[in-house]
Amino acid sequence: MNMSHGQDLNRRDFIKISSLFLAGSAAMSTQIGRTLSGNGDALADDGRERVVHSFCEHCFWRCGIAAHVRDGKIYKITGSEHHPLSNGRLCPRGTGGIGQIYDPDRLAHPLIREKKGGKASYRKASWDEAITYTAEKLYKIKEAYGPQAIAMLHHGFGYTFFKEMFKAFGVNKFAKPSYDFCCGPSHQAFLFTYGHEIGTPEGIDIINSKYILFFGTHYGENMHNTAVQEIAEGIRRGLKIVVFDPRFSTLAGKAEKWLPIKPGTDIAMMQALMNVLITENLYDKQFVAENTVGFDELRAEVERMTPEKAAEITDIPAEDIREIARNFARYAPAAAVHPGRRTQWYADGAQRSRAIAILNALAGNYKMPGGMVKYEKYKIPKGAPHHYPEYEKEVWSKYPLFTDIKPENTMGSHEVIQQAIDGELKALFVYGVNVPETITMGRKTALKALGNVDFLAVVDTLPMEVTGYADIVLPECTYLERYDELDGGRPYRTPFVALRQPVVEPMFDSKPGNQIARMLADKLGVHALEDDVETYLDKKLKRAGSSLEEVRKTGVLLGKPTDLYRKTGEKLTFETPSGKIEIASSKFRDAGFDAVPRYTKHPDAPEGFYRVLTGRKPMLTFGRTANNRFLNELPTARENEIWVNPQVAAKHQLSHGEQVHLKNQAGVVSEFPIKVKVTERIRQDAVYMVHGYGHYFKKLKWAYGKGASHNQLISNYDIDTSTGAVGFENNFVTFIKEA
Amino acid sequence: MAKQKNYGMVIDTRVCVGCSACVYACKSENSVPEGYCRDWVVQETNGTYPKLSMENRSERCQHCEKAPCVTYCPTGASHYAEDGTVQVNRSRCTGCKACLAACPYDARFVHPEGYVDKCSLCKHRLDQGLETACVSVCPTKSLNLVDFNEPDQEALALMNGKEVYRQKEHAGTRPSLYWISARNKPGV
Ligand code: SF4
Ligand code: SF4
Ligand code: SF4
């Protein structure tokens, strides 16, 4: 058999490689590696076990989990049978909570930065001291410069209490980096086209679909549990998958057809598909006539993008483009183009997502089995409103099509960074964002911002790079040790409200975010978070028709399944300005942008350089899991590799498994070397690496120095001037061989 | 008396994404020591750019009907259980490794505590009427537990009309793991 390079895991190798770190992580063995003796294994129901239902925090999907506790320790995490997003199953990361809670590197105490004789160091502080210090700094900065001099960067579900605290304090500059470079533009694109967002989980009826096109979406490597479950079920039922991706991804491995498209040319491909649908009269004419506006504008725009023209741009033969467009039409309305996630690659991410939205409209698949659907939310009646101060502005972003319906994002995270660099921001409060390795203007820019603010506070569970720059570090306990806000805001097939509840007591001197935020609010003298968290959750659950006591049992409260499909003759309405699906978007037009998506060329790699494509491994969520010894144990998880086509390898005399440094177009050289993976699975003009490796903070004892950092190699970024999103795929690298 | 069980697996490689959730679930369920695993994932790619194909497989002990590990075990520690699985009696095992050499599937390892360990098909769970840890976690339902003595099972029906193989059949081991090839078209 011709085994591919690198990916294959030979168990003897595994044992050999892995036993190397056995000694180094002995601390973990005592925590999770309880050895069982005798013939067979210990029984789960020996009376010492208890199971707590909660939800996962290893990614935003937030699946329901069942945490199994024995002798006071969590020894395994399984998928909750009750939660609609897990259906009793989990992705690998979901099982990995034990590696997070029992991480020996966890932040154990509040830390205050001190400078003695020009040298900065941290000292342990009591919570009282830490809270007083933080509140005092925030208060003084607000007094001196106004509330607009303070911003919070946040990621993860525990931020809500800090948001409440800040709102009561008059601060509402909030940014979640994932808006900028992940789903923001896609949300906006669907909102402006259909009047509602595509959602999380995305509103595509995958299990009933016959034909789905994916553009660079790496399901299977992106383990969004329910979506992966649905794709598998779809395949069992006969779903045909088409993947456009410069790399032969795992999903491409499932596809009927893999099209190794030239990176940066997706919109040209989408236009060409539209061209075929229109010129060959294959689109759903009745649906388009009744439910859309702007079709003629689209026709005029895509007329020039013939399959032949697109073939030159995209490297995909014209006959393939025709065949796919015809198949798409043949299977419609049980056909869809999946919106994907992390779709912000260049400055035209929103337009690219608009093109996806439009292709779905041309298929007439809205509210049809196997097409685009609109899931519903579990509606919790609102409680009495808090009386927060009036803000100077509700949305701070300067970008005209930035979201104004997501109060967790009032500006782009890159705008926060820019304002910090410009001196407009004086204090940064960072909740769960490892700024130097997350912000997609690259590490260097992020560090400039961190260095420029007067006060930097960090709330986290682990010593991430950002904690090394903080004035104060507030150690939060992990998601397995705390309550958080209810997860009730998301539409799905079965609308639900989910509860995060503590499985075990907080370890060390860490505290739940809800308590940290309350202590800060009290110290600042503002009235947020009036009730303790249990009372608060109970009141809210009572409004939802249940109670905390009740929901604690299964961790979830279910609503009536969404009625997904159109009835015959049903008149559709859309909450867009025109009340129709806006093929030509009035929002984009009114703001001075192209009303229908247009292809623009992105720069090619300089000679000898290769475009850096990124993605993830199924067992890791970037930084959040980087130090997780349980999840990182497999050799496939421990470091990232740089994927290189054999032709490129030959040109640069690279051999499989060799360590190289990467150098980008601006001369930035990766701090750590990275292993070369020579593989047929990638085009010759691009290389691929998984984001979230190459940590340079020594306190992350496990993750330190493993693989290369992608964020470090970002020197170039493109801002979408409509939605304020950031793309970073116009970065290129070459190889520096070890001397 | 209840009909005797004869457990095995039908593994649908068409849907497996190689995520390794099965490996982690097994490790925590069975307290597999660090540096070892009872199941592991193989991602096999064939062909040259741009004509490539892929198969993902979650592999483990094949619970063979004619298991060379049992044949070659000098102490009787490796044995057939009544439910069709192959088990190791830890107190009898001397860690001599005869079975490691005999197993064509490389499924066994010496546990740091001195005995040989491998996939038990989660016998402790089967005995309680539960599915194995890897089967229960798998988000794609690639892994299916079957009882070959029970003909009316969805998982057995899953194989109908498809290209199905067993690994290293020439070794005469009669493995209880059946693989639905990734070459099968969707929905067949
Ligand atoms: S998809 Fe995985 S990481 Fe994300 S919430 Fe679900 S189990 Fe957790
Ligand atoms: S959990 Fe399932 S999909 Fe993931 S690797 Fe294992 S068998 Fe494959
Ligand atoms: S059946 Fe149990 S012991 Fe065997 S691989 Fe699966 S989880 Fe591990």
CSV table of N, CA and C and ligand atoms in Angstrom, one decimal, chain A residues 56-63 90-91 93-94 223-225 621, ligand 1:
chain,number,residue,atom,x,y,z
A,56,CYS,N,-19.7,21.9,27.0
A,56,CYS,CA,-18.3,22.0,26.7
A,56,CYS,C,-17.9,23.4,26.4
A,57,GLU,N,-16.6,23.6,26.6
A,57,GLU,CA,-16.0,25.0,26.3
A,57,GLU,C,-14.8,24.9,25.5
A,58,HIS,N,-14.7,23.7,24.8
A,58,HIS,CA,-13.5,23.6,23.9
A,58,HIS,C,-13.7,24.3,22.6
A,59,CYS,N,-14.9,24.5,22.2
A,59,CYS,CA,-15.1,25.4,21.1
A,59,CYS,C,-16.5,26.1,21.3
A,60,PHE,N,-16.8,26.9,20.4
A,60,PHE,CA,-18.1,27.7,20.4
A,60,PHE,C,-19.3,26.9,20.2
A,61,TRP,N,-19.1,25.6,19.7
A,61,TRP,CA,-20.3,24.8,19.4
A,61,TRP,C,-21.1,24.5,20.7
A,62,ARG,N,-20.4,24.3,21.8
A,62,ARG,CA,-21.0,24.1,23.1
A,62,ARG,C,-21.9,22.9,23.2
A,63,CYS,N,-21.3,21.8,23.0
A,63,CYS,CA,-22.1,20.5,23.1
A,63,CYS,C,-22.4,20.2,24.5
A,90,LEU,N,-19.3,13.0,21.2
A,90,LEU,CA,-18.4,14.2,21.3
A,90,LEU,C,-17.3,14.2,20.3
A,91,CYS,N,-16.8,15.3,20.0
A,91,CYS,CA,-15.6,15.4,19.3
A,91,CYS,C,-14.4,15.1,20.2
A,93,ARG,N,-12.0,16.9,21.3
A,93,ARG,CA,-11.7,17.9,22.3
A,93,ARG,C,-12.7,17.9,23.5
A,94,GLY,N,-13.9,17.5,23.2
A,94,GLY,CA,-14.9,17.4,24.2
A,94,GLY,C,-14.5,16.5,25.3
A,223,MET,N,-13.9,19.9,13.9
A,223,MET,CA,-14.9,19.0,14.5
A,223,MET,C,-16.1,19.7,15.1
A,224,HIS,N,-16.9,20.3,14.3
A,224,HIS,CA,-18.1,20.9,14.9
A,224,HIS,C,-19.1,19.7,15.0
A,225,ASN,N,-19.1,19.2,16.2
A,225,ASN,CA,-19.8,17.9,16.4
A,225,ASN,C,-21.0,17.6,15.6
A,621,THR,N,-8.3,23.0,19.5
A,621,THR,CA,-8.9,24.2,19.2
A,621,THR,C,-7.9,25.3,19.3
C,1,SF4,S1,-17.6,20.4,19.0
C,1,SF4,FE1,-16.2,19.4,20.4
C,1,SF4,S2,-15.1,21.1,21.4
C,1,SF4,FE2,-16.9,22.0,20.4
C,1,SF4,S3,-18.3,22.1,22.0
C,1,SF4,FE3,-18.7,20.1,20.9
C,1,SF4,S4,-17.5,18.6,22.0
C,1,SF4,FE4,-16.8,20.6,22.7
